[in-house]
mmCIF file with all atom_site columns, C-alpha atoms in Angstrom:
data_model
loop_
_atom_site.group_PDB
_atom_site.id
_atom_site.type_symbol
_atom_site.label_atom_id
_atom_site.label_alt_id
_atom_site.label_comp_id
_atom_site.label_asym_id
_atom_site.label_entity_id
_atom_site.label_seq_id
_atom_site.pdbx_PDB_ins_code
_atom_site.Cartn_x
_atom_site.Cartn_y
_atom_site.Cartn_z
_atom_site.occupancy
_atom_site.B_iso_or_equiv
_atom_site.pdbx_formal_charge
_atom_site.auth_seq_id
_atom_site.auth_comp_id
_atom_site.auth_asym_id
_atom_site.auth_atom_id
_atom_site.pdbx_PDB_model_num
ATOM 1  C CA . MET A 1 1  ? 0.000  0.000  0.000  1.00 0.00 ? 1  MET A CA 1
ATOM 2  C CA . GLU A 1 2  ? 1.429  3.357  -1.060 1.00 0.00 ? 2  GLU A CA 1
ATOM 3  C CA . ALA A 1 3  ? 0.679  5.090  2.254  1.00 0.00 ? 3  ALA A CA 1
ATOM 4  C CA . PHE A 1 4  ? 3.017  2.723  4.081  1.00 0.00 ? 4  PHE A CA 1
ATOM 5  C CA . ASP A 1 5  ? 5.768  3.411  1.537  1.00 0.00 ? 5  ASP A CA 1
ATOM 6  C CA . HIS A 1 6  ? 5.378  7.083  2.443  1.00 0.00 ? 6  HIS A CA 1
ATOM 7  C CA . VAL A 1 7  ? 5.597  6.295  6.155  1.00 0.00 ? 7  VAL A CA 1
ATOM 8  C CA . LEU A 1 8  ? 8.862  4.459  5.514  1.00 0.00 ? 8  LEU A CA 1
ATOM 9  C CA . GLU A 1 9  ? 10.176 7.371  3.427  1.00 0.00 ? 9  GLU A CA 1
ATOM 10 C CA . ILE A 1 10 ? 9.294  9.843  6.179  1.00 0.00 ? 10 ILE A CA 1
ATOM 11 C CA . GLY A 1 11 ? 11.077 7.590  8.638  1.00 0.00 ? 11 GLY A CA 1
ATOM 12 C CA . GLN A 1 12 ? 14.180 7.660  6.448  1.00 0.00 ? 12 GLN A CA 1
ATOM 13 C CA . LEU A 1 13 ? 14.064 11.464 6.311  1.00 0.00 ? 13 LEU A CA 1
ATOM 14 C CA . ILE A 1 14 ? 13.738 11.682 10.084 1.00 0.00 ? 14 ILE A CA 1
ATOM 15 C CA . ASP A 1 15 ? 16.571 9.205  10.497 1.00 0.00 ? 15 ASP A CA 1
ATOM 16 C CA . ALA A 1 16 ? 18.792 11.330 8.239  1.00 0.00 ? 16 ALA A CA 1
ATOM 17 C CA . THR A 1 17 ? 18.150 14.394 10.399 1.00 0.00 ? 17 THR A CA 1
ATOM 18 C CA . PHE A 1 18 ? 19.408 12.474 13.413 1.00 0.00 ? 18 PHE A CA 1
ATOM 19 C CA . THR A 1 19 ? 22.913 12.502 11.957 1.00 0.00 ? 19 THR A CA 1
ATOM 20 C CA . GLY A 1 20 ? 23.114 16.281 12.207 1.00 0.00 ? 20 GLY A CA 1
ATOM 21 C CA . GLN A 1 21 ? 21.414 16.318 15.591 1.00 0.00 ? 21 GLN A CA 1
ATOM 22 C CA . VAL A 1 22 ? 23.762 13.682 16.990 1.00 0.00 ? 22 VAL A CA 1
ATOM 23 C CA . ASP A 1 23 ? 26.811 15.629 15.802 1.00 0.00 ? 23 ASP A CA 1
ATOM 24 C CA . SER A 1 24 ? 25.420 18.778 17.458 1.00 0.00 ? 24 SER A CA 1
ATOM 25 C CA . GLU A 1 25 ? 24.820 16.896 20.709 1.00 0.00 ? 25 GLU A CA 1
ATOM 26 C CA . ILE A 1 26 ? 28.399 15.589 20.734 1.00 0.00 ? 26 ILE A CA 1
ATOM 27 C CA . GLU A 1 27 ? 29.802 19.054 20.003 1.00 0.00 ? 27 GLU A CA 1
ATOM 28 C CA . THR A 1 28 ? 27.733 20.488 22.854 1.00 0.00 ? 28 THR A CA 1
ATOM 29 C CA . LEU A 1 29 ? 28.899 17.762 25.234 1.00 0.00 ? 29 LEU A CA 1
ATOM 30 C CA . GLN A 1 30 ? 32.529 18.453 24.358 1.00 0.00 ? 30 GLN A CA 1
ATOM 31 C CA . ARG A 1 31 ? 32.066 22.208 24.769 1.00 0.00 ? 31 ARG A CA 1
ATOM 32 C CA . VAL A 1 32 ? 30.195 21.959 28.083 1.00 0.00 ? 32 VAL A CA 1
ATOM 33 C CA . SER A 1 33 ? 32.476 19.315 29.565 1.00 0.00 ? 33 SER A CA 1
ATOM 34 C CA . GLY A 1 34 ? 35.672 20.871 28.215 1.00 0.00 ? 34 GLY A CA 1
ATOM 35 C CA . ARG A 1 35 ? 36.731 17.423 27.047 1.00 0.00 ? 35 ARG A CA 1
ATOM 36 C CA . LEU A 1 36 ? 37.666 16.331 23.557 1.00 0.00 ? 36 LEU A CA 1
ATOM 37 C CA . PHE A 1 37 ? 36.683 12.777 22.758 1.00 0.00 ? 37 PHE A CA 1
ATOM 38 C CA . SER A 1 38 ? 38.768 10.358 20.722 1.00 0.00 ? 38 SER A CA 1
ATOM 39 C CA . ASP A 1 39 ? 37.538 9.173  17.342 1.00 0.00 ? 39 ASP A CA 1
ATOM 40 C CA . ASP A 1 40 ? 36.522 5.838  18.907 1.00 0.00 ? 40 ASP A CA 1
ATOM 41 C CA . GLU A 1 41 ? 34.602 7.602  21.687 1.00 0.00 ? 41 GLU A CA 1
ATOM 42 C CA . ILE A 1 42 ? 32.844 9.859  19.170 1.00 0.00 ? 42 ILE A CA 1
ATOM 43 C CA . ALA A 1 43 ? 31.894 6.830  17.080 1.00 0.00 ? 43 ALA A CA 1
ATOM 44 C CA . ALA A 1 44 ? 30.473 5.071  20.155 1.00 0.00 ? 44 ALA A CA 1
ATOM 45 C CA . LEU A 1 45 ? 28.588 8.197  21.247 1.00 0.00 ? 45 LEU A CA 1
ATOM 46 C CA . ARG A 1 46 ? 27.273 8.762  17.728 1.00 0.00 ? 46 ARG A CA 1
ATOM 47 C CA . ASP A 1 47 ? 26.033 5.171  17.495 1.00 0.00 ? 47 ASP A CA 1
ATOM 48 C CA . ALA A 1 48 ? 24.392 5.200  20.928 1.00 0.00 ? 48 ALA A CA 1
ATOM 49 C CA . LEU A 1 49 ? 22.689 8.567  20.400 1.00 0.00 ? 49 LEU A CA 1
ATOM 50 C CA . HIS A 1 50 ? 21.455 7.632  16.938 1.00 0.00 ? 50 HIS A CA 1
ATOM 51 C CA . ARG A 1 51 ? 20.033 4.319  18.150 1.00 0.00 ? 51 ARG A CA 1
ATOM 52 C CA . SER A 1 52 ? 18.359 6.094  21.059 1.00 0.00 ? 52 SER A CA 1
ATOM 53 C CA . MET A 1 53 ? 16.748 8.754  18.873 1.00 0.00 ? 53 MET A CA 1
ATOM 54 C CA . SER A 1 54 ? 15.591 6.138  16.363 1.00 0.00 ? 54 SER A CA 1
ATOM 55 C CA . ALA A 1 55 ? 14.103 4.032  19.138 1.00 0.00 ? 55 ALA A CA 1
ATOM 56 C CA . ILE A 1 56 ? 12.152 6.995  20.419 1.00 0.00 ? 56 ILE A CA 1
ATOM 57 C CA . VAL A 1 57 ? 10.559 7.660  17.036 1.00 0.00 ? 57 VAL A CA 1
ATOM 58 C CA . ALA A 1 58 ? 9.938  4.011  16.248 1.00 0.00 ? 58 ALA A CA 1
ATOM 59 C CA . GLY A 1 59 ? 9.072  3.010  19.783 1.00 0.00 ? 59 GLY A CA 1
ATOM 60 C CA . VAL A 1 60 ? 6.808  5.918  20.565 1.00 0.00 ? 60 VAL A CA 1
ATOM 61 C CA . GLY A 1 61 ? 5.505  7.160  17.237 1.00 0.00 ? 61 GLY A CA 1
ATOM 62 C CA . LEU A 1 62 ? 4.900  3.995  15.283 1.00 0.00 ? 62 LEU A CA 1
ATOM 63 C CA . THR A 1 63 ? 3.668  1.969  18.223 1.00 0.00 ? 63 THR A CA 1
ATOM 64 C CA . HIS A 1 64 ? 1.343  4.616  19.601 1.00 0.00 ? 64 HIS A CA 1
ATOM 65 C CA . PRO A 1 65 ? -1.948 2.774  20.108 1.00 0.00 ? 65 PRO A CA 1
ATOM 66 C CA . SER A 1 66 ? -3.937 5.148  17.901 1.00 0.00 ? 66 SER A CA 1
ATOM 67 C CA . PHE A 1 67 ? -1.453 4.995  15.033 1.00 0.00 ? 67 PHE A CA 1
ATOM 68 C CA . ALA A 1 68 ? -1.034 1.226  15.346 1.00 0.00 ? 68 ALA A CA 1
ATOM 69 C CA . ARG A 1 69 ? -4.805 0.702  15.347 1.00 0.00 ? 69 ARG A CA 1
ATOM 70 C CA . VAL A 1 70 ? -5.408 2.850  12.267 1.00 0.00 ? 70 VAL A CA 1
ATOM 71 C CA . ALA A 1 71 ? -2.446 1.344  10.425 1.00 0.00 ? 71 ALA A CA 1
ATOM 72 C CA . SER A 1 72 ? -3.614 -2.191 11.210 1.00 0.00 ? 72 SER A CA 1
ATOM 73 C CA . GLU A 1 73 ? -7.156 -1.377 10.113 1.00 0.00 ? 73 GLU A CA 1
ATOM 74 C CA . LEU A 1 74 ? -5.862 -0.023 6.804  1.00 0.00 ? 74 LEU A CA 1
ATOM 75 C CA . SER A 1 75 ? -3.621 -2.973 6.048  1.00 0.00 ? 75 SER A CA 1
ATOM 76 C CA . GLN A 1 76 ? -2.153 -5.711 8.196  1.00 0.00 ? 76 GLN A CA 1
ATOM 77 C CA . GLU A 1 77 ? 0.537  -6.257 5.581  1.00 0.00 ? 77 GLU A CA 1
ATOM 78 C CA . GLY A 1 78 ? 1.371  -2.534 5.387  1.00 0.00 ? 78 GLY A CA 1
ATOM 79 C CA . ALA A 1 79 ? 1.399  -2.244 9.165  1.00 0.00 ? 79 ALA A CA 1
ATOM 80 C CA . GLY A 1 80 ? 3.817  -5.150 9.311  1.00 0.00 ? 80 GLY A CA 1
ATOM 81 C CA . ARG A 1 81 ? 6.107  -3.397 6.837  1.00 0.00 ? 81 ARG A CA 1
ATOM 82 C CA . VAL A 1 82 ? 6.525  -0.485 9.245  1.00 0.00 ? 82 VAL A CA 1
ATOM 83 C CA . GLY A 1 83 ? 7.025  -2.762 12.248 1.00 0.00 ? 83 GLY A CA 1
ATOM 84 C CA . ILE A 1 84 ? 3.508  -2.850 13.688 1.00 0.00 ? 84 ILE A CA 1
ATOM 85 C CA . GLY A 1 85 ? 2.087  -6.159 14.797 1.00 0.00 ? 85 GLY A CA 1
ATOM 86 C CA . ARG A 1 86 ? 5.264  -8.153 14.501 1.00 0.00 ? 86 ARG A CA 1
#
């Protein structure tokens, strides 16, 4: 169903914005703490922050009972494609 393709595309756009947000968060942490992190530490922070932000959107937005109900009513297959009802 085309609507679910759009949901996935929106999710990809949101995910792409996290990259910039994560970099800003790390820069702020370094500035506030006065500490420069190594490349390995930055990579670990970037990964953890990105996973956390993604989990919030997926875990809260896509699984919100109202959204999940409407999505499932529209199409069980489409809902499954965006991670609802698995």
